[in-house]
Every structure is written in C-alpha cells, then in structure tokens.
Coordinates of C-alpha atoms in Angstrom, one line a residue:
X1 CA -31.2 104.2 -29.3
X2 CA -33.6 101.2 -29.4
X3 CA -36.8 101.3 -27.5
X4 CA -36.8 98.9 -24.6
X5 CA -40.1 97.5 -23.2
X6 CA -40.2 96.7 -19.5
X7 CA -42.9 94.4 -18.1
X8 CA -44.4 96.2 -15.1
X9 CA -45.3 94.2 -12.0
X10 CA -49.1 93.7 -11.6
X11 CA -50.8 96.4 -9.5
X12 CA -52.5 95.6 -6.2
X13 CA -56.2 94.8 -6.0
X14 CA -58.5 92.0 -6.7
X15 CA -57.7 89.3 -9.2
X16 CA -60.7 88.1 -11.3
X17 CA -58.8 85.2 -13.0
X18 CA -60.9 82.6 -11.1
X19 CA -64.1 84.4 -12.0
X20 CA -63.2 84.0 -15.7
X21 CA -62.3 80.4 -15.1
X22 CA -65.6 79.7 -13.3
X23 CA -67.5 81.4 -16.1
X24 CA -65.7 79.2 -18.7
X25 CA -66.5 76.1 -16.7
X26 CA -70.2 77.1 -16.4
X27 CA -70.4 77.5 -20.2
X28 CA -69.1 74.0 -20.6
X29 CA -71.8 72.6 -18.3
X30 CA -69.7 72.0 -15.2
X31 CA -71.9 72.6 -12.1
X32 CA -70.2 74.4 -9.2
X33 CA -70.0 72.6 -5.8
X34 CA -72.9 73.4 -3.5
X35 CA -72.8 74.0 0.3
X36 CA -74.0 71.3 2.6
X37 CA -77.1 72.6 4.3
X38 CA -77.6 71.5 7.9
X39 CA -80.4 72.3 10.3
X40 CA -80.0 72.7 14.1
X41 CA -80.7 75.1 16.9
X42 CA -78.2 75.0 19.8
X43 CA -77.9 77.6 22.6
X44 CA -76.2 78.2 25.9
X45 CA -76.2 80.8 28.6
X46 CA -74.4 81.6 31.9
X47 CA -76.7 82.0 34.9
X48 CA -76.1 82.7 38.6
X49 CA -74.8 79.3 39.6
X50 CA -73.4 77.8 36.3
X51 CA -74.2 77.1 32.7
X52 CA -77.3 76.0 30.8
X53 CA -77.1 74.3 27.4
X54 CA -80.0 73.6 25.1
X55 CA -80.7 71.9 21.7
X56 CA -83.4 70.6 19.5
X57 CA -83.6 67.0 18.5
X58 CA -84.2 66.9 14.7
X59 CA -81.6 65.4 12.5
X60 CA -82.1 66.1 8.7
X61 CA -80.6 64.8 5.5
X62 CA -81.5 67.5 2.9
X63 CA -85.3 67.7 2.9
X64 CA -85.7 64.4 4.9
X65 CA -86.1 64.2 8.6
X66 CA -83.8 61.2 9.5
X67 CA -84.3 61.2 13.3
X68 CA -86.9 63.0 15.3
X69 CA -85.2 62.5 18.7
X70 CA -81.5 62.6 18.4
X71 CA -79.1 63.8 21.1
X72 CA -77.1 67.0 20.2
X73 CA -75.7 67.7 23.7
X74 CA -72.5 65.6 24.0
X75 CA -70.6 64.6 27.1
X76 CA -67.1 65.9 27.3
X77 CA -66.3 65.6 31.0
X78 CA -68.3 65.3 34.2
X79 CA -68.3 69.1 34.5
X80 CA -68.3 69.9 30.7
X81 CA -70.8 69.4 28.0
X82 CA -70.9 70.5 24.3
X83 CA -73.7 71.1 21.8
X84 CA -73.0 70.2 18.2
X85 CA -74.3 71.6 14.9
X86 CA -73.3 70.7 11.4
X87 CA -72.5 67.3 10.1
X88 CA -73.7 64.8 12.8
X89 CA -70.8 62.4 12.2
X90 CA -68.2 65.2 12.6
X91 CA -69.7 66.5 15.8
X92 CA -69.9 63.0 17.3
X93 CA -66.3 62.2 16.2
X94 CA -64.7 65.4 17.4
X95 CA -66.4 65.5 20.8
X96 CA -65.7 61.8 21.5
X97 CA -62.1 62.2 20.6
X98 CA -61.6 65.3 22.8
X99 CA -63.6 63.6 25.6
X100 CA -61.2 60.7 25.6
X101 CA -58.2 63.1 25.7
X102 CA -59.7 64.9 28.7
X103 CA -60.2 61.6 30.5
X104 CA -56.6 60.6 30.0
X105 CA -55.6 64.0 31.2
X106 CA -57.7 63.5 34.4
X107 CA -56.0 60.1 35.0
X108 CA -52.6 61.6 34.5
X109 CA -53.1 64.7 36.7
X110 CA -55.8 63.6 39.2
X111 CA -57.5 66.9 38.7
X112 CA -60.9 68.1 37.3
X113 CA -60.8 69.0 33.6
X114 CA -60.9 72.7 32.8
X115 CA -63.2 74.2 30.2
X116 CA -60.3 76.1 28.5
X117 CA -58.5 72.7 28.0
X118 CA -61.4 71.3 26.1
X119 CA -61.7 74.6 24.2
X120 CA -58.0 74.5 23.1
X121 CA -58.2 70.9 22.0
X122 CA -61.4 71.4 20.0
X123 CA -60.2 74.6 18.2
X124 CA -56.8 73.2 17.5
X125 CA -58.3 70.1 15.8
X126 CA -60.8 72.1 13.8
X127 CA -58.3 74.7 12.7
X128 CA -55.9 72.0 11.4
X129 CA -58.6 70.8 9.0
X130 CA -59.4 74.4 7.8
X131 CA -63.2 74.1 8.1
X132 CA -63.5 70.8 6.3
X133 CA -64.7 69.2 9.5
X134 CA -68.2 70.6 9.7
X135 CA -68.6 71.0 13.4
X136 CA -70.0 74.2 15.0
X137 CA -70.0 73.8 18.8
X138 CA -71.3 75.5 21.9
X139 CA -69.1 74.5 24.8
X140 CA -70.1 75.0 28.4
X141 CA -68.9 73.9 31.8
X142 CA -68.0 74.9 35.4
X143 CA -64.5 74.3 36.8
X144 CA -62.4 75.7 39.6
X145 CA -62.3 79.1 37.9
X146 CA -66.1 79.4 37.6
X147 CA -68.7 79.0 34.8
X148 CA -67.6 79.3 31.1
X149 CA -69.4 79.4 27.8
X150 CA -67.7 79.3 24.4
X151 CA -68.6 79.0 20.8
X152 CA -66.3 77.2 18.3
X153 CA -66.7 77.7 14.6
X154 CA -65.7 75.0 12.0
X155 CA -62.6 76.9 11.0
X156 CA -61.3 77.0 14.6
X157 CA -62.3 80.6 15.6
X158 CA -63.9 81.0 19.1
X159 CA -66.0 83.4 21.1
X160 CA -66.5 83.7 24.8
X161 CA -69.9 85.1 25.6
X162 CA -72.6 85.2 28.4
X163 CA -75.1 83.7 25.9
X164 CA -74.6 82.1 22.5
X165 CA -76.5 80.4 19.7
X166 CA -75.4 78.4 16.7
X167 CA -77.0 76.5 13.8
X168 CA -79.5 77.3 11.2
X169 CA -82.1 78.5 13.8
X170 CA -79.5 80.6 15.7
X171 CA -81.0 84.0 14.5
X172 CA -84.5 83.2 15.9
X173 CA -82.9 81.9 19.2
X174 CA -80.6 85.0 19.5
X175 CA -83.6 87.3 19.2
X176 CA -85.0 85.7 22.3
X177 CA -81.7 86.0 24.2
X178 CA -81.1 89.6 23.2
X179 CA -84.6 90.7 24.4
X180 CA -84.8 88.7 27.6
X181 CA -81.4 87.8 28.9
X182 CA -80.1 89.5 32.1
X183 CA -77.2 88.9 34.4
X184 CA -77.7 86.9 37.5
X185 CA -80.6 84.8 36.3
X186 CA -81.8 82.0 38.5
X187 CA -81.9 78.3 37.4
X188 CA -85.6 78.4 36.7
X189 CA -85.4 81.6 34.7
X190 CA -82.4 80.3 32.7
X191 CA -84.1 77.0 31.8
X192 CA -87.2 78.9 30.8
X193 CA -85.3 81.3 28.5
X194 CA -83.2 78.4 27.0
X195 CA -86.4 76.4 26.3
X196 CA -88.0 79.5 24.7
X197 CA -85.0 80.1 22.5
X198 CA -84.9 76.5 21.2
X199 CA -88.7 76.7 20.6
X200 CA -88.2 79.9 18.7
X201 CA -85.7 78.1 16.4
X202 CA -88.0 75.1 16.1
X203 CA -91.0 77.1 14.9
X204 CA -89.0 79.5 12.7
X205 CA -86.5 77.2 11.1
X206 CA -87.4 74.2 8.9
X207 CA -84.1 72.4 9.8
X208 CA -84.9 72.5 13.5
X209 CA -87.8 70.7 15.2
X210 CA -89.1 68.0 17.5
X211 CA -88.2 68.3 21.2
X212 CA -86.1 70.4 23.5
X213 CA -83.1 69.0 25.4
X214 CA -81.6 70.9 28.3
X215 CA -78.4 70.4 30.3
X216 CA -77.8 72.3 33.6
X217 CA -74.2 72.4 34.8
X218 CA -73.3 73.7 38.3
X219 CA -70.3 73.3 40.6
X220 CA -69.9 69.6 41.2
X221 CA -73.2 68.7 39.7
X222 CA -74.9 68.3 36.3
X223 CA -78.5 67.6 35.2
X224 CA -79.3 66.4 31.7
X225 CA -83.0 67.0 31.1
X226 CA -83.7 64.8 28.1
X227 CA -86.9 65.8 26.2
X228 CA -87.6 68.6 28.7
X229 CA -90.2 70.1 26.4
X230 CA -92.3 68.6 23.7
X231 CA -93.6 71.5 21.6
X232 CA -94.6 69.3 18.6
X233 CA -96.7 66.4 20.0
X234 CA -98.2 64.0 17.5
X235 CA -101.8 65.0 17.1
X236 CA -103.2 61.8 15.8
X237 CA -102.2 58.2 16.2
X238 CA -104.4 55.4 14.9
X239 CA -105.6 53.1 17.7
X240 CA -105.6 50.2 15.2
X241 CA -102.1 50.8 14.0
X242 CA -101.1 51.1 10.4
X243 CA -101.3 48.0 8.2
X244 CA -100.7 47.9 4.5
X245 CA -102.4 45.3 2.3
X246 CA -100.2 43.0 0.2
X247 CA -99.7 44.2 -3.3
X248 CA -99.5 47.9 -2.7
X249 CA -95.8 48.0 -3.4
X250 CA -94.8 46.5 -6.7
X251 CA -92.0 44.0 -6.7
X252 CA -89.8 44.6 -9.7
X253 CA -87.5 41.7 -9.5
X254 CA -86.6 38.9 -7.1
X255 CA -83.2 37.2 -6.8
X256 CA -82.3 34.4 -4.3
X257 CA -78.7 33.6 -3.7
X258 CA -78.2 30.2 -1.8
X259 CA -75.5 30.3 0.7
X260 CA -73.3 27.2 1.0
X261 CA -70.9 26.5 3.8
X262 CA -67.3 26.4 2.5
X263 CA -65.0 24.4 4.7
X264 CA -61.3 24.1 3.8
X265 CA -59.3 21.3 5.3
X266 CA -55.6 21.8 5.5
X267 CA -53.5 18.6 6.0
X268 CA -50.3 18.8 7.8
X269 CA -48.4 17.6 10.9
X270 CA -50.3 17.6 14.1
X271 CA -49.1 20.1 16.8
X272 CA -46.9 18.6 19.4
X273 CA -48.1 19.0 23.0

C-alpha cells in the first residue's frame, strides 16, 4: 500500500510572513513608512451648568512652529463646539462638513441640533476612512437632554466621559484632571482647571505651546474666550524693530520673465439683437 502524504491545514496563531518580508525589504534599503507626528493639547470637562472646552494655539510642521496663534476650537452649531487634534487640514475639513450638515438639519426640522447627531456624523465619516483621516476630536455641547462631552478617535471609536483630553500633551493634561476634577464644579472652577490642564500640556509637551483658548457652553448661551491665558509672553521685543542690511542673504540666480498680453480675435457673424 503506497504511503499518501496529506497537507495539514495551518495551525492557529500569529503569522510572521510580513515580518520576514519587512526584514527582506530593510536589507534592500527600503525605508519603512513613518508615523506623522502632530502636537496639540485639547481638553474638555462637564461642569454644573454645561461644558467647557480648552485648547492650545500652536500649529507645528515637524520641528517647525508654523502658527503661534491658531484656532483649534471649531464651531459646529450654536450649542456645539469641537476641539481638533491631528492634521490641521483634516480637522478643519471634517468639522466644516459636519457643521454644514447640522445646519441643513436645523433648517429642515426647525429644531436645535443635538450633540449625539454631531457625534454620529463625525464617527461615521472617520470610520469609513479607517483612520486615514487624521482627526482626533473632543466634542462638547448642551442640548435639550443636558450637557454632553465625547472624544472621537481617528478610526471612529468614541468615549463619553465627564472630562477628556487628547493630543500629544494629553497625558500631562489628564494628570491635572485626575487629581483636581470633582463633580458639580462651578464655571470659575471649571475654567481654572481647564486652563491649568492646557498649561500643563504647554509646558510638558514640545508640540503644544503659545496661548490658551477656552469655550464655555451653557443652555442657550456660549462664550468663546480667545487667548484667555498667555503663559508664554514674548520677553523681549526691540523698540527699533528688526532690519537686515542688504547683502546678508546671497542671491544665487535671478530670472525675469516678461509678461505679454495675449489677445485673440475671433472673426464671425455678429450676434443678432
């Protein structure tokens, strides 16, 4: 009787085929893709009468500070605002798109937007792109059901919490919240804690910096406190200004392209009146 060899199915467990592939590519000099590093500290908390959101104002591009006073608290609806961390273009585009959808919904129904509606629109959009839209959001607002605070991750997962932090400075900010947050905080106590949490992120995270923006949302009212705190004032500014003598920057080449007006005359029948 001839021996018959059967091919057994692979056993369960981890497959290391991709590890061998990556090792082979590394030996050939192929560099693996790197993560895009972003810097931000955004926070939010629920207090006695509503929700308070906070953010720093530094926008970075790698090691370069592009903007020292950008706005990271985005308008969603008159009673809903959203802090964005991640790629600035993605956070702007996602919040603007959902904000327009909420406005159309208000026109169609004649009712105030609910926070859960904004949450569902945001998480559905981010989930459909499987994390490639780099937008980490802290959504807060007050509607007919009370104050709400949610965090939305780039892959579409969400959390509902009494206080939340996101961004590269989130750990420093969370340390402040976990040690000092309490239920039923007043407006002044909440603003002080949010400002302290953002300052903690500013001073402990290189990607966060500059000023502190705060947004207070209560029933039927919102207050956007732009540049509420300035923890990093400029220590020295020359009274004479800064002038640079000609010749400090070498001109490598100069090219002048003259522009000529190009008019094209097309002959044809005149239009009948």
